[in-house]
Coordinates of C-alpha atoms and ligand atoms in Angstrom, one line a residue:
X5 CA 0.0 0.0 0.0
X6 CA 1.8 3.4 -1.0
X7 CA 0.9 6.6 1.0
X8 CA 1.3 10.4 0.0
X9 CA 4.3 11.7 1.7
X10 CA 4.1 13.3 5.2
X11 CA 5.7 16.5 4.9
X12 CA 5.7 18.4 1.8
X13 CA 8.8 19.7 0.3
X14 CA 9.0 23.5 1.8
X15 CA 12.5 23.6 3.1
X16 CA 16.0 23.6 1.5
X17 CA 17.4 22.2 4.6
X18 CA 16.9 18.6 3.9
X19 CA 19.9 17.2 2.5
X20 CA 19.0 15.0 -1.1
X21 CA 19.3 11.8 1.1
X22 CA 16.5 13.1 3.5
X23 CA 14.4 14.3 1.2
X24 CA 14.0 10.9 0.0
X25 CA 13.2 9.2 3.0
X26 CA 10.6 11.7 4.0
X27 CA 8.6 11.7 0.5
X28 CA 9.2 8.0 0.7
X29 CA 5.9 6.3 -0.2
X30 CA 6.4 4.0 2.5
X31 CA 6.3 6.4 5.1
X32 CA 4.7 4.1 7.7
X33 CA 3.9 1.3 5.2
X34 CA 4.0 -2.2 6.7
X35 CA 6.0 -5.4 5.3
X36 CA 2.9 -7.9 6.3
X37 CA 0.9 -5.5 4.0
X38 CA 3.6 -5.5 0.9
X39 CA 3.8 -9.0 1.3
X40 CA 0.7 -10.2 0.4
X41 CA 1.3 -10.9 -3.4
X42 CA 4.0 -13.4 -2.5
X43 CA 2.3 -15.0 0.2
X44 CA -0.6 -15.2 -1.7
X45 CA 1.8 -16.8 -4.5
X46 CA 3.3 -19.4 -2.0
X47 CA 0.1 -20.5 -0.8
X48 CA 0.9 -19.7 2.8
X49 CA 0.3 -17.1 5.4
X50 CA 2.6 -15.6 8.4
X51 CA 1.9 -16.9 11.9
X52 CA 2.1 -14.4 14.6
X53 CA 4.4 -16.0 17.5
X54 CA 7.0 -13.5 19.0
X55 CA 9.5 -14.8 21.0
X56 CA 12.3 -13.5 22.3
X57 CA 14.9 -14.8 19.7
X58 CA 18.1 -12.7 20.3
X59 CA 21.3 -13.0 21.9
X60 CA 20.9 -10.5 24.8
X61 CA 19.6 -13.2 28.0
X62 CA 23.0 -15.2 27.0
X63 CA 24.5 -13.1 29.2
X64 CA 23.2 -15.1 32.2
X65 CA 23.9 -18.6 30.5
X66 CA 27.0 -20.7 31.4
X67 CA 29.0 -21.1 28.4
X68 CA 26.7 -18.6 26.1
X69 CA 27.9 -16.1 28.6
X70 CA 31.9 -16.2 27.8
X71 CA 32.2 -14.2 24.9
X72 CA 30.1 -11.0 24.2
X73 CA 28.1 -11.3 20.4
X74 CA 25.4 -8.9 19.1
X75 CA 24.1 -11.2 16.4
X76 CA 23.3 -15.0 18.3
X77 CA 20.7 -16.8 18.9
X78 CA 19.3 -16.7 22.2
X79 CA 20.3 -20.2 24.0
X80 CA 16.2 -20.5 24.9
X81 CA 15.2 -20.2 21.2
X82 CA 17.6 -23.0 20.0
X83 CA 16.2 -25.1 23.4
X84 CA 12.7 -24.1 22.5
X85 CA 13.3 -25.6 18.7
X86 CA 15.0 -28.8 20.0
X87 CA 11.6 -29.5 22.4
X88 CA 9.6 -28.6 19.4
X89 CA 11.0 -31.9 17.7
X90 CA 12.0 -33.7 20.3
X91 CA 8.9 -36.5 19.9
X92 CA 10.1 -36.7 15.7
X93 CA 14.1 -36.5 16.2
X94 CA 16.2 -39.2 19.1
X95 CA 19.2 -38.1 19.3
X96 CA 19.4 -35.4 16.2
X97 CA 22.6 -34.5 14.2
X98 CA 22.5 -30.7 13.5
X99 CA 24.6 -28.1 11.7
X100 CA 24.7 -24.3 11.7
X101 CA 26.6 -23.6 8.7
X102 CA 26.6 -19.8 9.5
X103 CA 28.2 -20.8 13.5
X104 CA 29.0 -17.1 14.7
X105 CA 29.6 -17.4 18.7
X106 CA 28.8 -21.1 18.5
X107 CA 24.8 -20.9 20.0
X108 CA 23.4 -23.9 18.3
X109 CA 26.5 -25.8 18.8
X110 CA 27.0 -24.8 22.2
X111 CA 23.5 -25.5 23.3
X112 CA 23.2 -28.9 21.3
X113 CA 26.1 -30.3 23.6
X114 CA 24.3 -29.2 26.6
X115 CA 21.8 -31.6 25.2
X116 CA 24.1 -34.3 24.2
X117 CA 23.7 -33.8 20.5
X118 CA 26.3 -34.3 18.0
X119 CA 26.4 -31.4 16.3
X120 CA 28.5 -29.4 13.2
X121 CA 28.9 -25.9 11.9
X122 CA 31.4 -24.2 9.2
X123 CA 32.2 -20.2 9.9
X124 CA 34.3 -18.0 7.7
X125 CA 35.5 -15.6 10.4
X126 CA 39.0 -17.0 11.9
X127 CA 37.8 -15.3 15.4
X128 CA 34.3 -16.8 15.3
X129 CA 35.3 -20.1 14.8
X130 CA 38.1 -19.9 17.7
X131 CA 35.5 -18.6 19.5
X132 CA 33.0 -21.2 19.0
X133 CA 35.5 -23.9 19.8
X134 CA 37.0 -22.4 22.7
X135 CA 33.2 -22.6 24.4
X136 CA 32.7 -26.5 22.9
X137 CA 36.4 -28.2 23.6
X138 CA 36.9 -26.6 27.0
X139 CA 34.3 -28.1 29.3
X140 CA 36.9 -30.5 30.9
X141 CA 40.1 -28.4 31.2
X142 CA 40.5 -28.5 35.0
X143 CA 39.1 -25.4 37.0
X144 CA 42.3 -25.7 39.1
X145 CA 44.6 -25.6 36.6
X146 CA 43.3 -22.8 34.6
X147 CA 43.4 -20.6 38.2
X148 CA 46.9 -21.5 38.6
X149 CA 47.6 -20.4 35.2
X150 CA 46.0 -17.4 35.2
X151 CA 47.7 -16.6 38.1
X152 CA 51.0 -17.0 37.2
X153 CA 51.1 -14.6 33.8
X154 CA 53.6 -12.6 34.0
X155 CA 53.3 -9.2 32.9
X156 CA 56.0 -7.9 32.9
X157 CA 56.7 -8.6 28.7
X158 CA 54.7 -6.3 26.9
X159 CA 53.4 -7.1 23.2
X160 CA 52.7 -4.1 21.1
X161 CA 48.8 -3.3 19.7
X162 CA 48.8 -4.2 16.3
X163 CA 49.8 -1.7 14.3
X164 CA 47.5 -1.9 11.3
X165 CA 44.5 -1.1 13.9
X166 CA 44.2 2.6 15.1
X167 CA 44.4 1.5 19.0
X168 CA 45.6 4.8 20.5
X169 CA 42.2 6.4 19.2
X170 CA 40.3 3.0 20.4
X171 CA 41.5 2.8 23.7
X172 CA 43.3 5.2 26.6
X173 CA 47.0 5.6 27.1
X174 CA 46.1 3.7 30.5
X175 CA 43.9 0.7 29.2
X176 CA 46.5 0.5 25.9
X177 CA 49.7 -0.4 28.0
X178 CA 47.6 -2.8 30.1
X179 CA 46.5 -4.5 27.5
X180 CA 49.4 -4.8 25.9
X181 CA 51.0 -6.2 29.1
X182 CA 48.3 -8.8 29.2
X183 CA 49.2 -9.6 26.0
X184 CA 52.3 -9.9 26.7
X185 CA 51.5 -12.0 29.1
X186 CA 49.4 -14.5 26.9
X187 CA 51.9 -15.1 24.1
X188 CA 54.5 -15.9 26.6
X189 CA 52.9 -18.1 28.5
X190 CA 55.4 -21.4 28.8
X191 CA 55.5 -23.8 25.7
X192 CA 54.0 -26.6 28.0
X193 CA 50.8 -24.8 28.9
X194 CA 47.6 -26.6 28.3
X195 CA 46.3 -25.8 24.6
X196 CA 42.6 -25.3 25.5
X197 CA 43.9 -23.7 29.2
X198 CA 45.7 -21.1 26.7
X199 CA 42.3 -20.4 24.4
X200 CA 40.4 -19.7 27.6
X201 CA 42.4 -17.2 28.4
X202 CA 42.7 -15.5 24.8
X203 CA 38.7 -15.8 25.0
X204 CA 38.6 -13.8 28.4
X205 CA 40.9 -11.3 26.7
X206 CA 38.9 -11.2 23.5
X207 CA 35.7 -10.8 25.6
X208 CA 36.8 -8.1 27.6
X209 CA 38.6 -6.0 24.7
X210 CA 35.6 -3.5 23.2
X211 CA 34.4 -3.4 27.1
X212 CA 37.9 -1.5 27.8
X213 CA 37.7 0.7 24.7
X214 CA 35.8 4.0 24.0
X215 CA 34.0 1.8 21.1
X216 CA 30.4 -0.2 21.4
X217 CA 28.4 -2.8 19.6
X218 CA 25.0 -1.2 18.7
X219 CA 24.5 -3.6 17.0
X220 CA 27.8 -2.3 14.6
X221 CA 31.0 -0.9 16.0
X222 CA 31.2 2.9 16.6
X223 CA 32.6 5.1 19.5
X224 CA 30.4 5.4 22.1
X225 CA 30.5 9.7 23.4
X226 CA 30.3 8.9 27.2
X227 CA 32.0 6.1 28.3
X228 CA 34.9 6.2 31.1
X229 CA 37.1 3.1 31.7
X230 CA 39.0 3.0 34.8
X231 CA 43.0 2.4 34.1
X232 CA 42.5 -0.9 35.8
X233 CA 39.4 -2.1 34.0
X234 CA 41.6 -5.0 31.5
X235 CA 42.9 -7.2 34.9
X236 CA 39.4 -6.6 36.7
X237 CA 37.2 -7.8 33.7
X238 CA 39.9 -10.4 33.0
X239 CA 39.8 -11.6 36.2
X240 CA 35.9 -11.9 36.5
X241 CA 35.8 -13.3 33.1
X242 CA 37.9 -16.2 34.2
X243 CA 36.7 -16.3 37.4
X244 CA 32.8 -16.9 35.4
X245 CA 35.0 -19.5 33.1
X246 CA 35.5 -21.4 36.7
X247 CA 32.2 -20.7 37.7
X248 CA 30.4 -22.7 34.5
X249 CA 33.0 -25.2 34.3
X250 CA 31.9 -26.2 37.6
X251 CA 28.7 -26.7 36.8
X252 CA 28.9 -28.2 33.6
X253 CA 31.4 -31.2 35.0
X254 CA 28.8 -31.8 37.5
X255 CA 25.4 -31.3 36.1
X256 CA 26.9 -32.4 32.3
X257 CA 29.4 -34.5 32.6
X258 CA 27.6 -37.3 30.6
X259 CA 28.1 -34.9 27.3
X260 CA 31.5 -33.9 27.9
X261 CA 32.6 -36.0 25.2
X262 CA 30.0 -35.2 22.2
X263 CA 31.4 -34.3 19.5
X264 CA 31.3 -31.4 18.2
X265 CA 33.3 -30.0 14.6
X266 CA 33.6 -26.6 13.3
X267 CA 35.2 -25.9 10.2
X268 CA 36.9 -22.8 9.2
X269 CA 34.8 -22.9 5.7
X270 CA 32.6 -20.5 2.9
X271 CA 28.9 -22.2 3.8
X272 CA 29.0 -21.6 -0.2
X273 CA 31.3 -24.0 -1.3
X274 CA 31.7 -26.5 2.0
X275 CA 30.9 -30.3 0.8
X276 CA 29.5 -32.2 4.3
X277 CA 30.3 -35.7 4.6
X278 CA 27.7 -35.7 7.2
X279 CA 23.6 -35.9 7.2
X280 CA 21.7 -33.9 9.3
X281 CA 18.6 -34.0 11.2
X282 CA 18.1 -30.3 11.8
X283 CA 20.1 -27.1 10.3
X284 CA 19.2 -24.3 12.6
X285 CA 20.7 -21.3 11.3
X286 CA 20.7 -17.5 10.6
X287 CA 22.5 -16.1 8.1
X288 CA 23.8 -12.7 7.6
X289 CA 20.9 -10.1 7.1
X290 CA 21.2 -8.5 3.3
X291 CA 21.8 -4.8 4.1
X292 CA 23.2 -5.1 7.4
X293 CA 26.3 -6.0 9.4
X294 CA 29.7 -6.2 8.5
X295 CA 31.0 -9.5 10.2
X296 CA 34.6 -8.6 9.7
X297 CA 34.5 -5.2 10.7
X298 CA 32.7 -5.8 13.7
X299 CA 35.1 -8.1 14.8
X300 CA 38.0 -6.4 14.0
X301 CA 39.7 -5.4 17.2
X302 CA 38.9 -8.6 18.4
X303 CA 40.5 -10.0 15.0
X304 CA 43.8 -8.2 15.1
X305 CA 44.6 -8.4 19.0
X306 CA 44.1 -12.5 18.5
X307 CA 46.4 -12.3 15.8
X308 CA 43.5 -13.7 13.5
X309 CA 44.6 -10.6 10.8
X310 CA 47.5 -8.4 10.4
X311 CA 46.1 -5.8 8.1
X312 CA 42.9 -4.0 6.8
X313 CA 43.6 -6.3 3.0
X314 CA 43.2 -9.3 5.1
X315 CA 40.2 -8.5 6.7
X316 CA 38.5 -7.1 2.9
X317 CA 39.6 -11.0 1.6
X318 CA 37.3 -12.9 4.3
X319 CA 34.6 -10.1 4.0
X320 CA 34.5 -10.3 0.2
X321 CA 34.2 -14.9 0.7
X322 CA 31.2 -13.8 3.1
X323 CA 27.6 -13.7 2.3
X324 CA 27.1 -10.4 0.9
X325 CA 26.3 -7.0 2.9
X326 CA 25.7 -4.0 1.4
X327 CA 29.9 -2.8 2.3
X328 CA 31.0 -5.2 0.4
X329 CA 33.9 -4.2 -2.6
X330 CA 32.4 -2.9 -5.9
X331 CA 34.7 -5.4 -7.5
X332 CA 33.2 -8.5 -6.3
X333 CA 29.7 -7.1 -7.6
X334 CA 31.1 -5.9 -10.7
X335 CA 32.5 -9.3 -11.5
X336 CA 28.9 -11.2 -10.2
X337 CA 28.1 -14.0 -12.2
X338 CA 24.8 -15.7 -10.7
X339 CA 23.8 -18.8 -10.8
X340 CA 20.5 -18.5 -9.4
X341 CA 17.7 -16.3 -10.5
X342 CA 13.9 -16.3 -10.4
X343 CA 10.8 -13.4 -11.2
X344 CA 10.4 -12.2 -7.7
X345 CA 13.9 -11.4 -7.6
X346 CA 14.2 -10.1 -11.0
X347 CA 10.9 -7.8 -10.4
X348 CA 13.1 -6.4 -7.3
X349 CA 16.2 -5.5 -9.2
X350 CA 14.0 -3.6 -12.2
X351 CA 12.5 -1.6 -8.9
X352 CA 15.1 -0.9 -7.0
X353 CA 17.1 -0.2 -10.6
X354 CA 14.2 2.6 -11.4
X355 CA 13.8 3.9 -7.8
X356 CA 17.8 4.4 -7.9
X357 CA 17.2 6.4 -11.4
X358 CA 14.8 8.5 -10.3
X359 CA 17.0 9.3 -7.0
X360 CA 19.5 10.6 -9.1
X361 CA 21.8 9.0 -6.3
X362 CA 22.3 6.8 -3.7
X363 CA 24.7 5.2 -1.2
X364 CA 25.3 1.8 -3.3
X365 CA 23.9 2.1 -7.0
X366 CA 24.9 -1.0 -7.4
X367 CA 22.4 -2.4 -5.0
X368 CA 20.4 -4.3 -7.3
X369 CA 23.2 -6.9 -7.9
X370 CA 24.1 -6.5 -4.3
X371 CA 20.3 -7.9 -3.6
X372 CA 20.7 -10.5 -6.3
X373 CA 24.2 -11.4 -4.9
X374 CA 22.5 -12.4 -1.4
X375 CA 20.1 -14.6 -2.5
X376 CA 22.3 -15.8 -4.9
X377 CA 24.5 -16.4 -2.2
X378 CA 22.1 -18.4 0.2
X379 CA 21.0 -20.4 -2.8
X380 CA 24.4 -21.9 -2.8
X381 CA 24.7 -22.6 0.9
X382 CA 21.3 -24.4 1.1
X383 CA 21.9 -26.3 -2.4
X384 CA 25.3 -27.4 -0.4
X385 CA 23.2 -28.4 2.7
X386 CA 19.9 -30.0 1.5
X387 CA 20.7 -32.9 0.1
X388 CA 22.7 -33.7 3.3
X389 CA 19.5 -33.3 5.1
X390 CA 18.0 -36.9 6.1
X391 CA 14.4 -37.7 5.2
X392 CA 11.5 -35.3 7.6
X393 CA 14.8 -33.4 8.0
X394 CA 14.3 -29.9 8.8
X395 CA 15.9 -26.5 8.0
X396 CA 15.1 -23.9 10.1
X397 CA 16.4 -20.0 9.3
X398 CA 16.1 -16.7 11.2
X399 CA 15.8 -14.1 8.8
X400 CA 15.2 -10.4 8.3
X401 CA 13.5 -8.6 5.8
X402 CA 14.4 -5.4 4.0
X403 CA 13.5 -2.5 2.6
X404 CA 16.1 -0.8 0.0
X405 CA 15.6 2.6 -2.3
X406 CA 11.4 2.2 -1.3
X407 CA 11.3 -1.5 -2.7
X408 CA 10.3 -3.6 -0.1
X409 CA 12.7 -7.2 -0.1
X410 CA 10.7 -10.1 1.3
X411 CA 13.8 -12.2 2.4
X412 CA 12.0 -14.7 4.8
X413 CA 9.8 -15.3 1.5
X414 CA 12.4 -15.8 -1.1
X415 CA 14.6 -18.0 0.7
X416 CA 11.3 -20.3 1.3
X417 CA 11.1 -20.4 -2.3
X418 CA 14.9 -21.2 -3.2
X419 CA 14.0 -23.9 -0.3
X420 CA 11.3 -25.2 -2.5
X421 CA 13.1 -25.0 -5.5
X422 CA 15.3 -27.1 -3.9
X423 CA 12.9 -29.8 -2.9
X424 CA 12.2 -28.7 0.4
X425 CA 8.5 -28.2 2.1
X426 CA 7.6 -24.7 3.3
X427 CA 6.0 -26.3 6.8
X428 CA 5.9 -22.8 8.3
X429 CA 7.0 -19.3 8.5
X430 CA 6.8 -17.6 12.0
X431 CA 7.1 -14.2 13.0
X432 CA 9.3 -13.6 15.9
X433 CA 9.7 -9.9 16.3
X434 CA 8.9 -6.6 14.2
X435 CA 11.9 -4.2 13.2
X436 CA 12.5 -1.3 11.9
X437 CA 13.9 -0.1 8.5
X438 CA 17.0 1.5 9.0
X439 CA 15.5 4.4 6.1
X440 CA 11.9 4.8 6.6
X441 CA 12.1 4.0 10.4
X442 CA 8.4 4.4 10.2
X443 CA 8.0 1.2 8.0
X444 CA 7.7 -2.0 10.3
X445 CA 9.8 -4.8 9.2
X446 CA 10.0 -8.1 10.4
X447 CA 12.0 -11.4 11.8
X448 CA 11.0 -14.5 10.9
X449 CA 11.6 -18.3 11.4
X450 CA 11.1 -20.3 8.1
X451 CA 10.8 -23.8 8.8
X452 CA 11.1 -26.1 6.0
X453 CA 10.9 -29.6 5.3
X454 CA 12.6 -32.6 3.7
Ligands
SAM83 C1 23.9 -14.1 12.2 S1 25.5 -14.7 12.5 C2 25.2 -16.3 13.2 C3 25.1 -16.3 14.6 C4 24.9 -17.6 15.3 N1 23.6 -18.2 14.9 C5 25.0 -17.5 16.8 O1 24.0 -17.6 17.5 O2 26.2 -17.3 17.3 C6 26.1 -15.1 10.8 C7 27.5 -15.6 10.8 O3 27.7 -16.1 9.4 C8 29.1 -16.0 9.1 N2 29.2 -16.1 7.7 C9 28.9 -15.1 6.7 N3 29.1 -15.6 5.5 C10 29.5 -16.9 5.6 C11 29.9 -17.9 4.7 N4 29.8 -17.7 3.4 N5 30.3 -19.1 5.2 C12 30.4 -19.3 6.6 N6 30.1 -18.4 7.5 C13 29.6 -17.2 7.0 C14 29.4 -14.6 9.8 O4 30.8 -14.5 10.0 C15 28.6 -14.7 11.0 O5 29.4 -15.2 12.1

């Protein structure tokens, strides 16, 4: 439904850009309502059932809690989906080929489920596997460690980040001290005893600085970080490590040994060996965060990259958002294609014209490159999906240049062009564009079946 614009152009103080968005005709406009003509096309209809899906009440979860992440799963949402099934599946194998922090995995052990993952992002990945292969490193033994680093050896920031504008003269020489500390600890040291403590130091490391995740990483204008703040949020990190180790040797111990496997991998091209009962996943959304960027203090203090080049090469593998190099776009050669998505490109194309400008003009082969994209991961996973298999994503939706994207909606129908049954598709939360923030977007859970 299109409405008249709100304000009428009388002023010259608008900039181009915000003239647009307020003479947008989908000033308050509504996705449910602009998706009718595809729903009505699938066959289906949206079921209403919020739930609170994201990352946020990790914080109070052993394990979910160790490493800080904007972008998860909540640990209850993957628990509720595993009750959901737990009559049709004993035992389930799963995958999240899009890992992140390691949710899914994480909370599949705590139920004694094998489980698998691939993640492009160096950091993720460690950071997945430092929550899975940990859970019987001895609490004892990780204290003592801890408690001998020696500081005294300081390791420089890395030099292709700007830390000095990132951090305080103060926080900068701890952390490099701690460091220090880390990379000297004595050849013997426990492995996983040694990943802990990187994790703590990763988890602690945008905490410290004058930055925050909101959900992408900017400076934040009033923040102040005592001198001391590194050792103190080290130590209660670790100390939290001890905490949940505690309780998962005594209340888990039965799954300390499922096995788990995450592999550094493009969920494009990865060939599984395995089959899978349920693929519980959520990919990147189109049009929104940078997982490289994001992560990049984290990144180069970990050693993970050395320089801003190395960073652009595993964003440009990545399942496309709208920062990605003009290059890659330029040189797009899709595989997949259908009339939905070619009806959005011709809109977005005109809308773009009639602009005269805008931030990515390239963005109808950016929107094609996504699904494009997620097309390839799930023709890589469905056939490794066992019989009444299920593949369950959390998406967004978007709206780009006024033409409204219906993500949850398409990648149903690459799932059924893949021989999949759309068995539901559930909306969890509403949004907001990041435009029009009057137009109401929405989260969704597509279920599909094999
Ligand atoms: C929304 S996050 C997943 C969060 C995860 N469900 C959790 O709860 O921690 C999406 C992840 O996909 C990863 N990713 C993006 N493109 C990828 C690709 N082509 N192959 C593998 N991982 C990719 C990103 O690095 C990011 O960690």
């Amino acid at each position: 439904m299109q409405q008249d614009s709100l304000f009428p152009l009388t002023t010259k103080e608008y900039t181009a850009r915000q003239i647009n968005i307020i003479n947008s005709p989908k000033q308050s406009g509504h996705s449910d309502i602009d998706s009718e003509p595809y729903l009505k096309s699938l066959g289906i209809d949206i079921i209403n059932k919020r739930q609170p899906i994201q990352f946020s009440p990790n914080v109070n979860e052993a394990i979910h809690r160790w490493a800080p992440y904007v972008q998860g799963f909540s640990a209850s949402f993957v628990q509720s989906i595993f009750s959901q099934y737990s009559n049709e599946y004993k035992d389930p194998i799963i995958l999240d080929p899009f890992t992140g922090c390691g949710t899914v995995q994480v909370q599949a052990k705590l139920n004694g489920f094998i489980s698998y993952g691939t993640e492009l992002n160096p950091l993720l990945k460690f950071i997945a596997e430092a929550k899975l292969n940990s859970w019987d490193v001895s609490t004892k033994e990780l204290l003592k460690v801890y408690n001998k680093l020696d500081f005294s050896k300081t390791i420089n920031a890395p030099s292709f980040l700007k830390s000095d504008k990132h951090f305080s003269k103060e926080v900068l020489t701890n952390l490099e001290s701690i460091k220090g500390a880390i990379n000297n600890l004595p050849g013997k040291t426990n492995e996983r005893i040694i990943d802990l403590i990187k994790l703590a130091f990763s988890s602690i490391l945008v905490d410290v600085s004058k930055l925050k995740r909101s959900p992408c990483l900017g400076y934040a204008k009033t923040k102040k970080i005592d001198p001391h703040a590194p050792f103190v949020l080290m130590d209660q990190k670790i100390h939290q490590m001890i905490e949940d180790l505690k309780i998962i040797q005594t209340e888990y111990s039965e799954f300390i040994n499922t096995k788990t496997n995450i592999f550094l991998a493009n969920a494009m091209e990865y060939i599984h060996s395995n089959r899978f009962d349920m693929v519980i996943t959520s990919p990147p959304y189109m049009n929104g965060l940078d997982y490289v960027i994001n992560y990049k203090i984290e990144m180069g203090w970990l050693d993970f990259a050395s320089s801003q080049l190395e960073l652009k090469t595993v964003k440009d593998d990545m399942v496309v958002c709208d920062n990605v190099s003009k290059g890659l776009i330029r040189n797009f050669r899709p595989l997949y294609t259908n009339d939905w998505i070619e009806d959005i490109k011709s809109s977005i194309k005109k809308n773009i014209l009639k602009r005269g400008k805008y931030r990515r003009e390239d963005m109808p082969f950016i929107v094609h490159k996504y699904f494009d994209d997620m097309f390839r991961v799930m023709s890589k996973i469905v056939p490794q999906i066992n019989k009444k298999g299920r593949f369950i994503l959390v998406v967004g939706d978007s709206l780009i240049a006024d033409v409204y994207v219906p993500t949850d909606l398409l990648i149903a129908k690459i799932g059924k062009s893949l021989g999949l049954k759309i068995e539901k598709i559930e909306k969890a939360r509403i949004r907001r564009s990041g435009q029009i923030r009057s137009y109401k977007l929405r989260e969704s859970i597509i279920t599909l079946q094999k």
